[in-house]
Tab-separated table of C-alpha atoms in Angstrom:
chain	number	residue	atom	x	y	z
V	53	MET	CA	-9.048	24.726	0.270
V	54	ALA	CA	-11.278	25.530	3.178
V	55	THR	CA	-14.871	26.333	2.402
V	56	ARG	CA	-16.282	27.806	5.578
V	57	ILE	CA	-19.635	26.261	6.210
V	58	ALA	CA	-20.693	29.400	8.058
V	59	ASP	CA	-20.231	31.371	4.839
V	60	LEU	CA	-22.639	29.168	2.888
V	61	PRO	CA	-26.337	30.005	2.651
V	62	GLN	CA	-28.974	27.740	4.135
V	63	PRO	CA	-30.050	25.018	3.466
V	64	LEU	CA	-26.713	24.327	1.794
V	65	ALA	CA	-24.683	24.964	4.946
V	66	ALA	CA	-26.698	22.471	6.974
V	67	ALA	CA	-26.500	19.846	4.227
V	68	VAL	CA	-22.725	20.221	3.930
V	69	ALA	CA	-22.249	20.050	7.699
V	70	ARG	CA	-24.342	16.892	7.902
V	71	ALA	CA	-22.495	15.302	4.979
V	72	ARG	CA	-19.065	16.127	6.388
V	73	SER	CA	-20.034	14.490	9.663
V	74	GLN	CA	-20.733	11.293	7.720
V	75	VAL	CA	-17.487	11.222	5.765
V	76	SER	CA	-14.021	10.431	6.954
V	77	VAL	CA	-11.452	10.671	4.190
V	78	ARG	CA	-7.915	9.822	5.109
V	79	PRO	CA	-5.053	10.479	2.748
V	80	LYS	CA	-4.495	7.468	0.598
V	81	THR	CA	-1.598	6.749	-1.644
V	82	LEU	CA	-2.271	5.071	-4.927
V	83	PRO	CA	-0.013	2.063	-5.219
V	84	PRO	CA	1.746	1.917	-8.580
V	85	ARG	CA	-0.296	-0.125	-11.006
V	86	ASP	CA	1.243	-2.671	-13.251
V	87	ILE	CA	0.108	-1.213	-16.554
V	88	ASP	CA	1.169	-2.563	-19.905
V	89	PRO	CA	3.427	0.163	-21.379
V	90	VAL	CA	1.564	-0.165	-24.670
V	91	ILE	CA	-1.718	0.609	-22.906
V	92	ALA	CA	-0.202	3.524	-20.997
V	93	ALA	CA	1.236	4.943	-24.230
V	94	TRP	CA	-2.084	4.408	-26.000
V	95	ALA	CA	-3.989	6.272	-23.289
V	96	LYS	CA	-1.445	9.102	-23.191
V	97	ASP	CA	-1.734	9.510	-26.954
V	98	ALA	CA	-5.535	9.454	-26.727
V	99	ILE	CA	-5.352	12.335	-24.255
V	100	ASP	CA	-2.553	14.354	-25.860
V	101	SER	CA	-3.991	14.067	-29.379
V	102	GLY	CA	-7.388	15.378	-28.290
V	103	ALA	CA	-9.089	12.144	-29.354
V	104	LEU	CA	-10.346	11.452	-25.842
V	105	ALA	CA	-11.575	15.033	-25.473
V	106	GLU	CA	-13.493	14.601	-28.722
V	107	ALA	CA	-15.041	11.342	-27.517
V	108	ILE	CA	-16.010	13.009	-24.234
V	109	ALA	CA	-17.506	15.954	-26.135
V	110	GLU	CA	-19.626	13.513	-28.140
V	111	VAL	CA	-20.935	11.945	-24.937
V	112	ALA	CA	-21.682	15.390	-23.524
V	113	ALA	CA	-23.447	16.476	-26.712
V	114	ALA	CA	-25.711	13.437	-26.469
V	115	ASP	CA	-26.441	13.958	-22.784
V	116	PRO	CA	-26.600	17.565	-21.481
V	117	ASP	CA	-26.378	16.330	-17.897
V	118	LEU	CA	-22.853	15.183	-18.692
V	119	ALA	CA	-21.793	18.418	-20.413
N	267	VAL	CA	-8.058	16.047	-1.187
N	268	ILE	CA	-8.644	17.177	-4.752
N	269	VAL	CA	-11.565	16.253	-7.028
N	270	VAL	CA	-10.442	15.470	-10.579
N	271	ASP	CA	-12.308	15.430	-13.877
N	272	ASP	CA	-12.388	12.524	-16.312
N	273	GLN	CA	-9.318	13.338	-18.382
N	274	LEU	CA	-7.184	13.976	-15.300
N	275	LEU	CA	-8.533	10.756	-13.830
N	276	LEU	CA	-7.203	8.825	-16.813
N	277	ARG	CA	-3.848	10.593	-16.529
N	278	ILE	CA	-3.647	9.486	-12.898
N	279	LEU	CA	-4.631	5.934	-13.798
N	280	ILE	CA	-1.739	5.675	-16.249
N	281	GLY	CA	0.728	7.553	-14.066
N	282	GLN	CA	1.065	10.436	-16.550
N	283	GLU	CA	-0.285	13.334	-14.556
N	284	PRO	CA	1.241	16.811	-14.394
N	285	GLU	CA	3.710	17.216	-11.532
N	286	GLN	CA	1.599	19.994	-10.013
N	287	LEU	CA	-1.388	17.659	-9.882
N	288	ARG	CA	0.712	14.947	-8.264
N	289	SER	CA	1.607	17.446	-5.544
N	290	ALA	CA	-1.946	18.724	-5.246
N	291	ARG	CA	-3.312	15.231	-4.651
N	292	ALA	CA	-0.762	14.313	-1.979
N	293	SER	CA	-3.530	14.365	0.609
N	294	GLY	CA	-5.900	12.302	-1.496
N	295	VAL	CA	-7.760	12.231	-4.792
N	296	ALA	CA	-11.459	11.921	-5.518
N	297	THR	CA	-13.693	11.943	-8.548
N	298	THR	CA	-17.416	11.895	-9.182
N	299	MET	CA	-19.787	9.296	-10.509
N	300	CYS	CA	-20.551	11.522	-13.531
N	301	TRP	CA	-16.897	12.009	-14.478
N	302	PHE	CA	-16.197	8.318	-13.937
N	303	TYR	CA	-19.246	7.436	-16.025
N	304	ARG	CA	-18.418	9.937	-18.791
N	305	LEU	CA	-14.889	8.573	-19.110
N	306	SER	CA	-16.103	4.984	-19.161
N	307	ARG	CA	-18.786	5.853	-21.714
N	308	ALA	CA	-16.353	7.769	-23.946
N	309	ILE	CA	-13.951	4.841	-23.965
N	310	ALA	CA	-16.750	2.367	-24.638
N	311	ALA	CA	-18.145	4.479	-27.493
N	312	GLY	CA	-14.659	5.156	-28.798
N	313	SER	CA	-14.028	1.468	-29.188
N	314	THR	CA	-16.438	1.460	-32.126
N	315	THR	CA	-16.943	5.005	-33.414
N	316	GLY	CA	-15.317	8.433	-33.615
N	317	LYS	CA	-11.736	9.585	-33.467
N	318	LEU	CA	-10.796	7.041	-30.806
N	319	SER	CA	-11.977	4.106	-32.890
N	320	GLY	CA	-8.979	4.193	-35.211
N	321	ARG	CA	-6.714	4.099	-32.194
N	322	PHE	CA	-8.658	1.171	-30.755
N	323	ALA	CA	-8.311	-0.667	-34.031
N	324	ALA	CA	-4.540	-0.390	-33.669
N	325	LEU	CA	-4.708	-2.495	-30.497
N	326	ASN	CA	-5.265	-6.227	-30.471
N	327	ALA	CA	-8.379	-7.580	-28.766
N	328	PRO	CA	-6.737	-8.422	-25.409
N	329	ARG	CA	-5.289	-4.930	-25.172
N	330	GLN	CA	-8.623	-3.362	-26.100
N	331	GLY	CA	-10.015	-5.252	-23.124
N	332	GLU	CA	-7.199	-3.948	-20.956
N	333	VAL	CA	-8.071	-0.346	-21.863
N	334	THR	CA	-11.656	-0.936	-20.787
N	335	ARG	CA	-10.547	-2.574	-17.535
N	336	LEU	CA	-8.091	0.251	-16.857
N	337	VAL	CA	-10.951	2.725	-16.887
N	338	ASN	CA	-13.678	0.613	-15.319
N	339	GLU	CA	-11.718	-0.837	-12.402
N	340	LEU	CA	-11.232	2.304	-10.358
N	341	PRO	CA	-8.583	1.807	-7.650
N	342	GLY	CA	-9.889	1.927	-4.093
N	343	GLY	CA	-7.500	4.784	-3.346
N	344	ILE	CA	-9.584	7.098	-5.512
N	345	VAL	CA	-12.417	8.415	-3.383
N	346	THR	CA	-15.994	8.488	-4.635
N	347	LEU	CA	-18.798	9.583	-2.363
N	348	ASP	CA	-21.777	7.473	-1.435
N	349	PRO	CA	-24.925	8.921	-3.032
N	350	ARG	CA	-26.545	8.912	0.416
N	351	VAL	CA	-23.971	11.503	1.441
N	352	VAL	CA	-23.653	13.667	-1.654
N	353	VAL	CA	-27.206	13.747	-3.012
N	354	PRO	CA	-28.650	15.867	-0.171
N	355	VAL	CA	-25.839	18.378	-0.725
N	356	MET	CA	-26.537	18.402	-4.459
N	357	SER	CA	-30.167	19.071	-3.725
N	358	ALA	CA	-29.334	21.944	-1.375
N	359	LEU	CA	-26.792	23.317	-3.845
N	360	SER	CA	-29.475	23.602	-6.480
N	361	SER	CA	-31.084	26.311	-4.344
N	362	VAL	CA	-27.902	28.364	-4.709
N	363	ALA	CA	-26.992	27.744	-8.343
N	364	SER	CA	-28.708	26.042	-11.226
N	365	ALA	CA	-26.514	23.544	-13.054
N	366	ASN	CA	-26.600	20.160	-14.717
N	367	LEU	CA	-26.015	16.848	-12.966
N	368	LEU	CA	-22.273	16.628	-13.684
N	369	THR	CA	-21.525	20.116	-12.397
N	370	THR	CA	-23.804	19.870	-9.381
N	371	GLU	CA	-22.218	16.575	-8.324
N	372	ALA	CA	-18.683	17.938	-8.798
N	373	VAL	CA	-19.265	21.038	-6.683
N	374	ALA	CA	-21.188	19.124	-4.021
N	375	THR	CA	-18.401	16.542	-3.803
N	376	ALA	CA	-15.831	19.298	-3.366
N	377	LEU	CA	-17.953	20.891	-0.648
N	378	VAL	CA	-18.292	17.640	1.277
N	379	LEU	CA	-14.585	16.832	1.009
N	380	ASP	CA	-13.557	20.474	1.532
N	381	ALA	CA	-11.565	20.107	-1.662
N	382	ASP	CA	-10.557	21.997	-4.777
N	383	ILE	CA	-11.718	20.803	-8.178
N	384	ALA	CA	-9.049	20.015	-10.784
N	385	VAL	CA	-10.106	20.182	-14.419
N	386	SER	CA	-8.454	19.695	-17.784
N	387	VAL	CA	-10.902	21.962	-19.611
N	388	ARG	CA	-12.514	25.185	-18.494
N	389	SER	CA	-16.288	25.189	-18.087
N	390	ALA	CA	-18.215	28.403	-17.564
N	391	LEU	CA	-21.019	26.480	-15.856
N	392	LEU	CA	-18.641	24.797	-13.418
N	393	GLU	CA	-16.846	28.052	-12.646
N	394	ARG	CA	-20.127	29.896	-12.071
N	395	THR	CA	-21.512	27.161	-9.826
N	396	SER	CA	-18.313	26.661	-7.850
N	397	GLU	CA	-17.972	30.389	-7.310
N	398	ALA	CA	-21.493	30.499	-5.885
N	399	ALA	CA	-20.482	27.757	-3.443
N	400	ASP	CA	-17.034	29.202	-2.645
N	401	VAL	CA	-15.226	26.236	-4.192
N	402	ARG	CA	-11.960	26.730	-6.079
N	403	VAL	CA	-11.456	25.298	-9.567
N	404	VAL	CA	-7.896	24.734	-10.789
N	405	LEU	CA	-6.993	24.129	-14.426
N	406	PHE	CA	-4.341	21.497	-15.197
N	407	ASP	CA	-3.577	21.173	-18.878
């Protein structure tokens, strides 16, 4: 993705240009984490079952800034 | 670099992400404070109430603690922006599109990192705001 700063309106373009000059992100690989298979399976089930989505929706309902 | 939402973040943390997302994040992965916070808060709340609570009850206490640590100890390889960098962009973005904190931070982060946003759920507000800022949103489900 390449968002052309020149295509953005001001003052957004200037803010983005200034921010990009302050950030240097190099590709990083995530080393494999040693996760208990039970925990990994638990988290996968929480996602796949929709239980996590429901918990997130409850947080969002309580706080519109997180919706 | 790609900016991921909370559910995709958890998938990455447990190594269960879609193959397309794994490819898309080959040059780096980032998230936002709001998505990180929302995930942490959902897990914390889910440990006592709601649909997640039954699943928590199925884990013993040490493993419940491990779930919390899994979410709260974000690996250093996952980029989050310093507020001193992203907040001015969020402020400027608000002159282009009106959105809530979570959406404004997500789009501003993508703008700063020149990244796409990867989401697990469509959001009309996010799509409207990202379109106004010429940022692409990709759905991974």
